[in-house]
PDB file of C-alpha atoms and ligand atoms in Angstrom:
ATOM      1  CA  MET N   8     125.601  -9.206 -56.097  1.00 34.00           C
ATOM      2  CA  ASP N   9     121.872  -9.745 -56.249  1.00 46.00           C
ATOM      3  CA  ALA N  10     120.036  -9.789 -52.958  1.00 50.00           C
ATOM      4  CA  PHE N  11     118.779 -13.265 -53.803  1.00 61.00           C
ATOM      5  CA  ALA N  12     120.587 -16.057 -55.557  1.00 60.00           C
ATOM      6  CA  GLN N  13     117.734 -17.609 -57.541  1.00 74.00           C
ATOM      7  CA  ALA N  14     114.092 -16.876 -58.168  1.00 78.00           C
ATOM      8  CA  SER N  15     113.190 -20.309 -56.802  1.00 81.00           C
ATOM      9  CA  ASP N  16     114.612 -19.234 -53.417  1.00 88.00           C
ATOM     10  CA  LEU N  17     111.681 -16.836 -53.190  1.00 93.00           C
ATOM     11  CA  SER N  18     108.991 -19.479 -53.632  1.00 94.00           C
ATOM     12  CA  VAL N  19     106.210 -19.501 -51.048  1.00 95.00           C
ATOM     13  CA  ASP N  20     103.395 -22.035 -50.832  1.00 95.00           C
ATOM     14  CA  GLY N  21     101.396 -21.384 -47.688  1.00 97.00           C
ATOM     15  CA  LYS N  22     101.806 -18.984 -44.807  1.00 97.00           C
ATOM     16  CA  LEU N  23     104.212 -16.052 -44.757  1.00 98.00           C
ATOM     17  CA  TYR N  24     105.632 -14.504 -41.570  1.00 98.00           C
ATOM     18  CA  ASP N  25     107.048 -11.053 -40.885  1.00 98.00           C
ATOM     19  CA  THR N  26     110.249 -10.372 -38.937  1.00 98.00           C
ATOM     20  CA  ASP N  27     108.227 -10.211 -35.676  1.00 98.00           C
ATOM     21  CA  LYS N  28     107.057 -13.784 -36.429  1.00 98.00           C
ATOM     22  CA  ASN N  29     103.483 -12.636 -37.029  1.00 98.00           C
ATOM     23  CA  LEU N  30     101.490 -13.931 -39.972  1.00 98.00           C
ATOM     24  CA  ILE N  31     101.634 -11.649 -42.987  1.00 98.00           C
ATOM     25  CA  ASN N  32      98.127 -10.406 -43.733  1.00 98.00           C
ATOM     26  CA  ALA N  33      98.345  -9.011 -47.293  1.00 98.00           C
ATOM     27  CA  HIS N  34      95.955 -10.638 -49.761  1.00 98.00           C
ATOM     28  CA  GLY N  35      95.250  -9.697 -53.368  1.00 98.00           C
ATOM     29  CA  ALA N  36      98.663  -8.083 -53.014  1.00 98.00           C
ATOM     30  CA  GLY N  37     100.813  -5.822 -55.138  1.00 98.00           C
ATOM     31  CA  MET N  38     104.459  -4.851 -54.906  1.00 98.00           C
ATOM     32  CA  LEU N  39     106.241  -1.517 -55.224  1.00 98.00           C
ATOM     33  CA  TYR N  40     110.030  -1.341 -55.665  1.00 97.00           C
ATOM     34  CA  HIS N  41     111.350   2.011 -54.536  1.00 97.00           C
ATOM     35  CA  ASP N  42     114.906   3.132 -53.638  1.00 97.00           C
ATOM     36  CA  GLY N  43     116.162  -0.424 -53.188  1.00 96.00           C
ATOM     37  CA  ILE N  44     113.255  -1.566 -51.028  1.00 97.00           C
ATOM     38  CA  TYR N  45     110.298  -3.783 -51.903  1.00 98.00           C
ATOM     39  CA  TYR N  46     106.956  -2.781 -50.411  1.00 98.00           C
ATOM     40  CA  LEU N  47     104.209  -5.364 -50.248  1.00 98.00           C
ATOM     41  CA  PHE N  48     100.633  -4.069 -50.027  1.00 99.00           C
ATOM     42  CA  GLY N  49      97.587  -6.263 -49.507  1.00 98.00           C
ATOM     43  CA  GLU N  50      94.088  -6.667 -48.165  1.00 98.00           C
ATOM     44  CA  ILE N  51      93.844  -7.181 -44.416  1.00 98.00           C
ATOM     45  CA  LYS N  52      91.479 -10.120 -43.902  1.00 98.00           C
ATOM     46  CA  LYS N  53      90.551 -10.471 -40.247  1.00 97.00           C
ATOM     47  CA  GLY N  54      87.457 -11.696 -38.456  1.00 96.00           C
ATOM     48  CA  THR N  55      84.690 -14.167 -38.973  1.00 97.00           C
ATOM     49  CA  THR N  56      83.756 -15.037 -42.539  1.00 98.00           C
ATOM     50  CA  TRP N  57      80.063 -14.849 -43.377  1.00 96.00           C
ATOM     51  CA  ARG N  58      78.108 -15.441 -46.553  1.00 96.00           C
ATOM     52  CA  VAL N  59      76.056 -12.558 -47.938  1.00 95.00           C
ATOM     53  CA  ALA N  60      72.403 -13.599 -48.232  1.00 93.00           C
ATOM     54  CA  ASN N  61      70.394 -13.691 -51.462  1.00 92.00           C
ATOM     55  CA  GLN N  62      73.370 -13.859 -53.797  1.00 92.00           C
ATOM     56  CA  SER N  63      73.406 -16.337 -56.653  1.00 90.00           C
ATOM     57  CA  TRP N  64      77.102 -17.018 -56.020  1.00 90.00           C
ATOM     58  CA  GLU N  65      79.236 -17.809 -52.986  1.00 94.00           C
ATOM     59  CA  ASP N  66      79.697 -14.273 -51.696  1.00 96.00           C
ATOM     60  CA  TYR N  67      81.845 -15.001 -48.623  1.00 97.00           C
ATOM     61  CA  ARG N  68      83.121 -11.913 -46.820  1.00 97.00           C
ATOM     62  CA  VAL N  69      85.099 -10.630 -43.872  1.00 97.00           C
ATOM     63  CA  PRO N  70      84.930  -6.988 -42.738  1.00 97.00           C
ATOM     64  CA  ALA N  71      87.039  -4.774 -45.017  1.00 98.00           C
ATOM     65  CA  GLY N  72      90.197  -4.498 -42.900  1.00 98.00           C
ATOM     66  CA  GLY N  73      92.014  -1.886 -44.986  1.00 98.00           C
ATOM     67  CA  ILE N  74      95.429  -2.279 -46.572  1.00 98.00           C
ATOM     68  CA  SER N  75      98.622  -3.473 -44.903  1.00 98.00           C
ATOM     69  CA  CYS N  76     102.224  -2.729 -45.860  1.00 99.00           C
ATOM     70  CA  TYR N  77     105.411  -4.742 -45.349  1.00 98.00           C
ATOM     71  CA  SER N  78     108.930  -3.877 -46.522  1.00 98.00           C
ATOM     72  CA  SER N  79     111.927  -5.981 -47.479  1.00 98.00           C
ATOM     73  CA  LYS N  80     115.349  -5.641 -49.094  1.00 96.00           C
ATOM     74  CA  ASP N  81     115.571  -9.266 -50.182  1.00 95.00           C
ATOM     75  CA  LEU N  82     111.935 -10.373 -50.720  1.00 96.00           C
ATOM     76  CA  LYS N  83     112.388 -12.877 -47.905  1.00 96.00           C
ATOM     77  CA  ASN N  84     112.566 -10.921 -44.644  1.00 97.00           C
ATOM     78  CA  TRP N  85     109.456  -8.778 -44.337  1.00 98.00           C
ATOM     79  CA  ARG N  86     109.134  -5.962 -41.834  1.00 98.00           C
ATOM     80  CA  TYR N  87     105.631  -4.917 -40.865  1.00 98.00           C
ATOM     81  CA  GLU N  88     105.157  -1.240 -41.731  1.00 98.00           C
ATOM     82  CA  GLY N  89     101.620  -0.978 -40.335  1.00 98.00           C
ATOM     83  CA  VAL N  90      98.231  -0.227 -41.827  1.00 98.00           C
ATOM     84  CA  ALA N  91      98.801   1.734 -45.030  1.00 98.00           C
ATOM     85  CA  LEU N  92      95.126   2.548 -45.512  1.00 98.00           C
ATOM     86  CA  ALA N  93      92.842   2.248 -42.514  1.00 98.00           C
ATOM     87  CA  PRO N  94      89.162   1.468 -43.021  1.00 98.00           C
ATOM     88  CA  VAL N  95      86.455   3.635 -41.445  1.00 98.00           C
ATOM     89  CA  LYS N  96      84.092   2.188 -38.839  1.00 97.00           C
ATOM     90  CA  GLY N  97      80.361   2.891 -38.667  1.00 97.00           C
ATOM     91  CA  ASP N  98      80.027   5.122 -41.732  1.00 98.00           C
ATOM     92  CA  PRO N  99      78.164   3.077 -44.367  1.00 96.00           C
ATOM     93  CA  LYS N 100      78.316   6.049 -46.751  1.00 96.00           C
ATOM     94  CA  SER N 101      82.116   5.885 -46.854  1.00 98.00           C
ATOM     95  CA  ASP N 102      83.780   3.849 -49.602  1.00 98.00           C
ATOM     96  CA  ILE N 103      86.207   2.453 -47.069  1.00 98.00           C
ATOM     97  CA  ASP N 104      83.751   1.532 -44.325  1.00 98.00           C
ATOM     98  CA  THR N 105      84.416  -1.926 -42.870  1.00 98.00           C
ATOM     99  CA  GLY N 106      81.105  -3.064 -44.396  1.00 97.00           C
ATOM    100  CA  LYS N 107      82.435  -2.436 -47.913  1.00 98.00           C
ATOM    101  CA  VAL N 108      84.874  -4.305 -50.129  1.00 98.00           C
ATOM    102  CA  ILE N 109      88.473  -3.008 -50.395  1.00 98.00           C
ATOM    103  CA  GLU N 110      90.451  -5.367 -52.611  1.00 98.00           C
ATOM    104  CA  ARG N 111      93.566  -5.826 -54.769  1.00 98.00           C
ATOM    105  CA  PRO N 112      95.531  -2.670 -53.798  1.00 98.00           C
ATOM    106  CA  LYS N 113      98.383  -1.676 -56.133  1.00 98.00           C
ATOM    107  CA  VAL N 114     100.830   1.229 -55.609  1.00 98.00           C
ATOM    108  CA  ILE N 115     103.010   3.172 -58.045  1.00 98.00           C
ATOM    109  CA  TYR N 116     105.225   6.234 -57.619  1.00 98.00           C
ATOM    110  CA  ASN N 117     104.656   9.447 -59.544  1.00 98.00           C
ATOM    111  CA  THR N 118     108.009  11.180 -60.127  1.00 98.00           C
ATOM    112  CA  LYS N 119     106.364  14.512 -61.090  1.00 98.00           C
ATOM    113  CA  THR N 120     104.115  14.916 -58.046  1.00 98.00           C
ATOM    114  CA  LYS N 121     106.435  12.869 -55.802  1.00 98.00           C
ATOM    115  CA  GLN N 122     103.410  11.012 -54.520  1.00 98.00           C
ATOM    116  CA  PHE N 123     102.801   7.319 -54.039  1.00 98.00           C
ATOM    117  CA  VAL N 124      99.462   6.500 -55.621  1.00 99.00           C
ATOM    118  CA  MET N 125      97.367   3.510 -54.570  1.00 99.00           C
ATOM    119  CA  TRP N 126      94.458   2.209 -56.656  1.00 99.00           C
ATOM    120  CA  MET N 127      92.137  -0.508 -55.393  1.00 98.00           C
ATOM    121  CA  HIS N 128      88.812  -2.194 -56.053  1.00 98.00           C
ATOM    122  CA  ILE N 129      86.027  -0.581 -53.993  1.00 98.00           C
ATOM    123  CA  ASP N 130      82.677  -2.293 -53.822  1.00 98.00           C
ATOM    124  CA  ALA N 131      79.484  -2.919 -51.891  1.00 97.00           C
ATOM    125  CA  LYS N 132      79.197  -6.292 -50.188  1.00 95.00           C
ATOM    126  CA  ASP N 133      77.111  -7.564 -53.104  1.00 95.00           C
ATOM    127  CA  TYR N 134      79.664  -6.206 -55.621  1.00 96.00           C
ATOM    128  CA  SER N 135      77.067  -3.943 -57.267  1.00 97.00           C
ATOM    129  CA  TYR N 136      79.054  -0.695 -56.784  1.00 98.00           C
ATOM    130  CA  SER N 137      82.020  -1.780 -58.995  1.00 98.00           C
ATOM    131  CA  GLN N 138      84.371   1.177 -58.694  1.00 98.00           C
ATOM    132  CA  SER N 139      88.107   1.891 -58.537  1.00 98.00           C
ATOM    133  CA  GLY N 140      89.323   3.841 -55.518  1.00 98.00           C
ATOM    134  CA  VAL N 141      92.444   6.013 -55.271  1.00 99.00           C
ATOM    135  CA  ALA N 142      94.559   7.092 -52.299  1.00 99.00           C
ATOM    136  CA  VAL N 143      97.865   8.989 -51.987  1.00 98.00           C
ATOM    137  CA  SER N 144     100.826   9.287 -49.661  1.00 98.00           C
ATOM    138  CA  LYS N 145     104.109  11.212 -49.561  1.00 98.00           C
ATOM    139  CA  THR N 146     105.887   8.178 -48.144  1.00 98.00           C
ATOM    140  CA  PRO N 147     105.822   4.655 -49.587  1.00 98.00           C
ATOM    141  CA  ALA N 148     104.455   2.825 -46.539  1.00 98.00           C
ATOM    142  CA  GLY N 149     101.775   5.435 -45.881  1.00 97.00           C
ATOM    143  CA  PRO N 150      99.485   6.200 -44.178  1.00 98.00           C
ATOM    144  CA  TYR N 151      97.572   6.796 -47.409  1.00 98.00           C
ATOM    145  CA  HIS N 152      94.895   9.436 -47.709  1.00 98.00           C
ATOM    146  CA  TYR N 153      91.810   8.118 -49.474  1.00 98.00           C
ATOM    147  CA  ILE N 154      90.506  10.494 -52.167  1.00 98.00           C
ATOM    148  CA  LYS N 155      87.535   8.936 -53.964  1.00 98.00           C
ATOM    149  CA  SER N 156      86.333   6.109 -56.178  1.00 98.00           C
ATOM    150  CA  VAL N 157      85.259   6.260 -59.813  1.00 98.00           C
ATOM    151  CA  LYS N 158      83.767   4.279 -62.636  1.00 98.00           C
ATOM    152  CA  PRO N 159      86.356   4.947 -65.376  1.00 98.00           C
ATOM    153  CA  ASN N 160      84.496   6.497 -68.308  1.00 98.00           C
ATOM    154  CA  GLY N 161      81.258   5.357 -66.675  1.00 98.00           C
ATOM    155  CA  GLN N 162      82.397   1.724 -66.892  1.00 98.00           C
ATOM    156  CA  MET N 163      82.197  -0.878 -64.113  1.00 98.00           C
ATOM    157  CA  SER N 164      85.520  -1.808 -62.556  1.00 98.00           C
ATOM    158  CA  ARG N 165      86.016  -4.792 -60.284  1.00 98.00           C
ATOM    159  CA  ASP N 166      89.203  -6.946 -60.084  1.00 98.00           C
ATOM    160  CA  MET N 167      92.003  -4.627 -61.101  1.00 98.00           C
ATOM    161  CA  THR N 168      95.687  -3.961 -61.340  1.00 98.00           C
ATOM    162  CA  LEU N 169      97.920  -1.004 -62.071  1.00 98.00           C
ATOM    163  CA  PHE N 170     100.778  -0.828 -64.537  1.00 98.00           C
ATOM    164  CA  LYS N 171     103.446   1.875 -64.887  1.00 98.00           C
ATOM    165  CA  ASP N 172     105.179   1.747 -68.239  1.00 98.00           C
ATOM    166  CA  ASP N 173     108.814   2.688 -68.997  1.00 97.00           C
ATOM    167  CA  ASP N 174     107.688   6.082 -70.328  1.00 98.00           C
ATOM    168  CA  GLY N 175     106.059   6.951 -66.997  1.00 98.00           C
ATOM    169  CA  LYS N 176     102.503   6.541 -68.264  1.00 98.00           C
ATOM    170  CA  ALA N 177     100.264   4.502 -65.971  1.00 98.00           C
ATOM    171  CA  TYR N 178      97.257   2.314 -66.729  1.00 98.00           C
ATOM    172  CA  LEU N 179      94.398   0.813 -64.778  1.00 98.00           C
ATOM    173  CA  ILE N 180      93.398  -2.672 -65.942  1.00 98.00           C
ATOM    174  CA  TYR N 181      90.059  -3.958 -64.629  1.00 98.00           C
ATOM    175  CA  SER N 182      87.256  -6.474 -65.110  1.00 98.00           C
ATOM    176  CA  SER N 183      84.345  -4.536 -66.528  1.00 98.00           C
ATOM    177  CA  GLU N 184      80.976  -4.950 -68.243  1.00 98.00           C
ATOM    178  CA  GLN N 185      79.614  -7.395 -65.592  1.00 97.00           C
ATOM    179  CA  ASN N 186      82.992  -9.176 -65.639  1.00 98.00           C
ATOM    180  CA  ASN N 187      82.497 -10.128 -69.288  1.00 98.00           C
ATOM    181  CA  THR N 188      85.241  -7.924 -70.718  1.00 98.00           C
ATOM    182  CA  MET N 189      88.380  -6.282 -69.369  1.00 98.00           C
ATOM    183  CA  GLN N 190      89.375  -2.713 -70.016  1.00 98.00           C
ATOM    184  CA  VAL N 191      92.689  -0.859 -69.958  1.00 98.00           C
ATOM    185  CA  CYS N 192      92.499   2.847 -69.162  1.00 98.00           C
ATOM    186  CA  LEU N 193      95.299   5.409 -69.352  1.00 99.00           C
ATOM    187  CA  LEU N 194      95.556   7.482 -66.171  1.00 99.00           C
ATOM    188  CA  SER N 195      96.185  11.235 -66.068  1.00 98.00           C
ATOM    189  CA  ASP N 196      99.798  12.400 -65.646  1.00 98.00           C
ATOM    190  CA  ASP N 197      99.326  12.652 -61.861  1.00 98.00           C
ATOM    191  CA  TYR N 198      97.848   9.100 -61.861  1.00 98.00           C
ATOM    192  CA  LEU N 199      94.779  10.328 -59.962  1.00 98.00           C
ATOM    193  CA  HIS N 200      92.134  10.212 -62.715  1.00 98.00           C
ATOM    194  CA  PRO N 201      91.159   7.890 -65.552  1.00 98.00           C
ATOM    195  CA  THR N 202      91.481   9.572 -68.968  1.00 98.00           C
ATOM    196  CA  LYS N 203      89.183   9.104 -71.925  1.00 98.00           C
ATOM    197  CA  THR N 204      91.779   6.842 -73.542  1.00 98.00           C
ATOM    198  CA  TYR N 205      90.695   3.296 -72.861  1.00 98.00           C
ATOM    199  CA  SER N 206      90.279   0.027 -74.683  1.00 98.00           C
ATOM    200  CA  ARG N 207      88.211  -3.138 -74.343  1.00 98.00           C
ATOM    201  CA  ILE N 208      90.287  -6.312 -74.190  1.00 98.00           C
ATOM    202  CA  LEU N 209      89.634 -10.054 -73.823  1.00 98.00           C
ATOM    203  CA  ILE N 210      86.136  -9.278 -75.015  1.00 98.00           C
ATOM    204  CA  ASN N 211      83.454 -11.620 -73.613  1.00 98.00           C
ATOM    205  CA  ARG N 212      86.163 -13.842 -72.169  1.00 98.00           C
ATOM    206  CA  ARG N 213      85.048 -13.358 -68.519  1.00 98.00           C
ATOM    207  CA  ARG N 214      88.513 -12.942 -67.040  1.00 98.00           C
ATOM    208  CA  GLU N 215      89.603 -11.423 -63.731  1.00 98.00           C
ATOM    209  CA  ALA N 216      92.539 -11.211 -61.277  1.00 98.00           C
ATOM    210  CA  PRO N 217      94.723  -9.356 -63.828  1.00 98.00           C
ATOM    211  CA  ALA N 218      98.527  -9.204 -63.458  1.00 98.00           C
ATOM    212  CA  LEU N 219     100.392  -7.300 -66.180  1.00 98.00           C
ATOM    213  CA  PHE N 220     104.117  -7.199 -66.938  1.00 98.00           C
ATOM    214  CA  LYS N 221     106.386  -6.193 -69.798  1.00 98.00           C
ATOM    215  CA  ASN N 222     109.037  -8.374 -71.367  1.00 98.00           C
ATOM    216  CA  ASN N 223     111.172  -7.537 -74.372  1.00 97.00           C
ATOM    217  CA  GLY N 224     108.839  -4.707 -75.429  1.00 97.00           C
ATOM    218  CA  LYS N 225     105.657  -6.795 -75.231  1.00 98.00           C
ATOM    219  CA  TYR N 226     102.886  -6.729 -72.656  1.00 98.00           C
ATOM    220  CA  TYR N 227     101.882  -9.942 -70.891  1.00 98.00           C
ATOM    221  CA  LEU N 228      98.606 -10.209 -69.043  1.00 98.00           C
ATOM    222  CA  ILE N 229      97.863 -13.116 -66.723  1.00 98.00           C
ATOM    223  CA  THR N 230      94.238 -13.531 -65.693  1.00 98.00           C
ATOM    224  CA  SER N 231      91.981 -16.071 -64.019  1.00 98.00           C
ATOM    225  CA  ASP N 232      88.582 -17.360 -64.968  1.00 98.00           C
ATOM    226  CA  CYS N 233      85.614 -15.896 -63.116  1.00 97.00           C
ATOM    227  CA  THR N 234      84.776 -18.421 -60.362  1.00 96.00           C
ATOM    228  CA  GLY N 235      84.742 -16.275 -57.217  1.00 95.00           C
ATOM    229  CA  TRP N 236      87.028 -17.560 -54.457  1.00 97.00           C
ATOM    230  CA  SER N 237      87.356 -20.994 -56.129  1.00 97.00           C
ATOM    231  CA  ALA N 238      90.544 -21.706 -58.053  1.00 98.00           C
ATOM    232  CA  ASN N 239      90.575 -22.215 -61.822  1.00 98.00           C
ATOM    233  CA  ALA N 240      93.080 -22.312 -64.664  1.00 98.00           C
ATOM    234  CA  ALA N 241      95.030 -19.132 -65.407  1.00 98.00           C
ATOM    235  CA  THR N 242      95.745 -18.051 -68.951  1.00 98.00           C
ATOM    236  CA  TYR N 243      98.035 -15.436 -70.421  1.00 98.00           C
ATOM    237  CA  ALA N 244      97.655 -13.008 -73.279  1.00 98.00           C
ATOM    238  CA  ILE N 245     100.229 -10.922 -75.154  1.00 98.00           C
ATOM    239  CA  ALA N 246     100.016  -7.508 -76.819  1.00 98.00           C
ATOM    240  CA  ASP N 247     102.377  -5.189 -78.684  1.00 98.00           C
ATOM    241  CA  LYS N 248     100.719  -2.178 -77.061  1.00 98.00           C
ATOM    242  CA  VAL N 249      99.508  -1.910 -73.505  1.00 98.00           C
ATOM    243  CA  LEU N 250      96.038  -0.930 -74.724  1.00 98.00           C
ATOM    244  CA  GLY N 251      95.892  -4.095 -76.805  1.00 98.00           C
ATOM    245  CA  PRO N 252      94.666  -5.955 -78.712  1.00 98.00           C
ATOM    246  CA  TYR N 253      95.695  -8.950 -76.586  1.00 98.00           C
ATOM    247  CA  LYS N 254      96.063 -12.368 -78.159  1.00 98.00           C
ATOM    248  CA  GLU N 255      95.273 -15.197 -75.808  1.00 97.00           C
ATOM    249  CA  TYR N 256      97.521 -18.159 -75.167  1.00 96.00           C
ATOM    250  CA  GLY N 257      97.017 -21.092 -72.846  1.00 95.00           C
ATOM    251  CA  ASN N 258      97.688 -21.827 -69.240  1.00 98.00           C
ATOM    252  CA  PRO N 259     101.251 -20.815 -68.238  1.00 98.00           C
ATOM    253  CA  CYS N 260     101.276 -23.235 -65.282  1.00 97.00           C
ATOM    254  CA  LYS N 261     103.180 -26.500 -65.528  1.00 93.00           C
ATOM    255  CA  GLY N 262     103.163 -29.391 -63.062  1.00 90.00           C
ATOM    256  CA  LEU N 263     100.769 -30.956 -60.617  1.00 91.00           C
ATOM    257  CA  ARG N 264      97.508 -29.005 -60.123  1.00 94.00           C
ATOM    258  CA  ALA N 265      98.330 -26.647 -63.006  1.00 96.00           C
ATOM    259  CA  ASN N 266      94.660 -26.715 -64.021  1.00 96.00           C
ATOM    260  CA  THR N 267      93.752 -24.773 -60.852  1.00 97.00           C
ATOM    261  CA  THR N 268      96.819 -22.484 -60.951  1.00 98.00           C
ATOM    262  CA  PHE N 269      98.091 -24.712 -58.111  1.00 97.00           C
ATOM    263  CA  GLU N 270      94.892 -23.949 -56.132  1.00 97.00           C
ATOM    264  CA  SER N 271      95.489 -20.211 -56.388  1.00 98.00           C
ATOM    265  CA  GLN N 272      94.504 -17.012 -58.205  1.00 98.00           C
ATOM    266  CA  SER N 273      96.882 -14.458 -59.704  1.00 98.00           C
ATOM    267  CA  THR N 274      97.420 -11.049 -58.136  1.00 98.00           C
ATOM    268  CA  TYR N 275     100.785  -9.636 -59.290  1.00 98.00           C
ATOM    269  CA  VAL N 276     103.889 -10.339 -61.354  1.00 98.00           C
ATOM    270  CA  LEU N 277     107.099  -8.756 -60.055  1.00 97.00           C
ATOM    271  CA  PRO N 278     110.134  -8.319 -62.344  1.00 96.00           C
ATOM    272  CA  LEU N 279     113.304  -9.748 -60.782  1.00 94.00           C
ATOM    273  CA  LYS N 280     116.892  -8.800 -61.565  1.00 90.00           C
ATOM    274  CA  GLU N 281     117.606 -11.991 -63.479  1.00 91.00           C
ATOM    275  CA  LYS N 282     116.694 -11.563 -67.142  1.00 92.00           C
ATOM    276  CA  ASN N 283     113.276 -12.885 -68.266  1.00 95.00           C
ATOM    277  CA  THR N 284     112.539 -13.900 -64.679  1.00 95.00           C
ATOM    278  CA  TYR N 285     109.646 -12.757 -62.534  1.00 96.00           C
ATOM    279  CA  LEU N 286     107.902 -13.627 -59.310  1.00 96.00           C
ATOM    280  CA  PHE N 287     104.346 -14.816 -59.878  1.00 97.00           C
ATOM    281  CA  MET N 288     102.271 -13.849 -56.841  1.00 98.00           C
ATOM    282  CA  ALA N 289      98.915 -15.472 -56.157  1.00 98.00           C
ATOM    283  CA  ASP N 290      96.397 -16.116 -53.396  1.00 98.00           C
ATOM    284  CA  HIS N 291      95.342 -19.437 -51.960  1.00 98.00           C
ATOM    285  CA  TRP N 292      91.835 -18.382 -50.913  1.00 98.00           C
ATOM    286  CA  ASN N 293      90.146 -20.140 -48.017  1.00 98.00           C
ATOM    287  CA  LYS N 294      86.636 -19.060 -48.876  1.00 97.00           C
ATOM    288  CA  THR N 295      84.822 -20.179 -45.716  1.00 97.00           C
ATOM    289  CA  ASP N 296      87.540 -18.742 -43.455  1.00 98.00           C
ATOM    290  CA  LEU N 297      89.089 -15.942 -45.482  1.00 98.00           C
ATOM    291  CA  GLU N 298      91.488 -14.940 -42.701  1.00 98.00           C
ATOM    292  CA  LYS N 299      93.181 -18.309 -43.219  1.00 98.00           C
ATOM    293  CA  SER N 300      93.887 -17.600 -46.894  1.00 98.00           C
ATOM    294  CA  ASP N 301      97.596 -17.756 -47.694  1.00 98.00           C
ATOM    295  CA  TYR N 302     100.024 -17.320 -50.547  1.00 98.00           C
ATOM    296  CA  LEU N 303     101.659 -18.868 -53.586  1.00 97.00           C
ATOM    297  CA  TRP N 304     104.784 -17.217 -54.981  1.00 97.00           C
ATOM    298  CA  LEU N 305     106.566 -18.997 -57.809  1.00 96.00           C
ATOM    299  CA  PRO N 306     109.228 -18.157 -60.376  1.00 95.00           C
ATOM    300  CA  LEU N 307     107.809 -17.152 -63.734  1.00 96.00           C
ATOM    301  CA  LYS N 308     109.963 -17.338 -66.854  1.00 96.00           C
ATOM    302  CA  VAL N 309     109.490 -15.940 -70.323  1.00 97.00           C
ATOM    303  CA  GLU N 310     111.306 -18.012 -72.916  1.00 95.00           C
ATOM    304  CA  ASN N 311     110.948 -17.345 -76.645  1.00 94.00           C
ATOM    305  CA  GLY N 312     107.807 -15.347 -75.879  1.00 94.00           C
ATOM    306  CA  LYS N 313     106.229 -18.190 -73.906  1.00 97.00           C
ATOM    307  CA  VAL N 314     105.301 -17.837 -70.246  1.00 98.00           C
ATOM    308  CA  GLU N 315     105.958 -20.665 -67.814  1.00 97.00           C
ATOM    309  CA  ILE N 316     105.115 -20.853 -64.144  1.00 96.00           C
ATOM    310  CA  ILE N 317     106.681 -23.983 -62.756  1.00 86.00           C
ATOM    311  CA  ASN N 318     105.751 -25.636 -59.519  1.00 88.00           C
ATOM    312  CA  ASP N 319     108.133 -28.425 -58.608  1.00 76.00           C
ATOM    313  CA  ALA N 320     106.013 -29.530 -55.652  1.00 70.00           C
ATOM    314  CA  LYS N 321     105.444 -33.284 -55.647  1.00 64.00           C
ATOM    315  CA  LYS N 322     102.082 -33.171 -53.864  1.00 61.00           C
TER     316      LYS N 322
HETATM  317  C1  GAL F 405      87.080 -13.188 -56.929  1.00 84.07           C
HETATM  318  C2  GAL F 405      88.016 -12.012 -57.013  1.00 84.07           C
HETATM  319  C3  GAL F 405      88.448 -11.661 -55.587  1.00 84.07           C
HETATM  320  C4  GAL F 405      87.185 -11.367 -54.796  1.00 84.07           C
HETATM  321  C5  GAL F 405      86.234 -12.541 -54.871  1.00 84.07           C
HETATM  322  C6  GAL F 405      84.915 -12.270 -54.174  1.00 84.07           C
HETATM  323  O1  GAL F 405      86.641 -13.592 -58.163  1.00 84.07           O
HETATM  324  O2  GAL F 405      89.131 -12.313 -57.791  1.00 84.07           O
HETATM  325  O3  GAL F 405      89.328 -10.561 -55.604  1.00 84.07           O
HETATM  326  O4  GAL F 405      86.562 -10.236 -55.317  1.00 84.07           O
HETATM  327  O5  GAL F 405      85.945 -12.866 -56.220  1.00 84.07           O
HETATM  328  O6  GAL F 405      84.087 -13.397 -54.239  1.00 84.07           O
END
């Protein structure tokens, strides 16, 4: 029997608690399913939010708190596994110094090297550095060892996700070119380096917060508009090949507040055991007090090639 009866049982709209009754602190999260256990990884947001001066946009920040990990067998009861990737204090030259940006961690397992590989967005507080960072661990929950950050093929990379295909090949998907265009880049067999194989997708569409999944041989990419911490309407795009081209469709959200993705921004789409059913994972950002940001998890269905994220909430 499945660990959970229905996808809707997994819905979350607000705070999430771990089995010690502490608030789950895992934003811009990703999920790894390994040996019957789900591992949730996310940004640790803790401390006072401040606004970076002399920015033309609302650059609200908290110190980069590193990456947390939680585990669960049923996607409902979450055990705190500790800090998967700790930030460094007082070393402004380090990519993972608390003064930097460490966002949107995603983890996949490499069966050849038997390593868990984490990719994440690494940036300066004004987002001018625009790189993808990589860390590894021999165990799923970590601690992860940070290796380095890169600009894939010399290209900027900000909001990102990671996708491991059925054939074991893995791809980095990121907002590039000043957030105007996304790119998909094939990773090396050990998942530690971008290769020269990459494509430009959603050209000049200014999309971010990518979440990629595969259904019935096709690739589905959910993204948000580019409005910082403020919510906007999601859209989805479909491709026959992971590298694209992607054809854009409309907003997959249905119901009240669908035009702001129910006041949230996409971060991950997790396949569930039930056919054509997924868990859409998103962040409710609280931009002036980022530590108070919480979560939106909703069932996502693919029917006749159409994506629907349904929120039955009445208010
Ligand atoms: C959003 C992005 C978040 C974070 C934020 C900073 O657009 O999706 O991950 O980078 O901007 O303002």
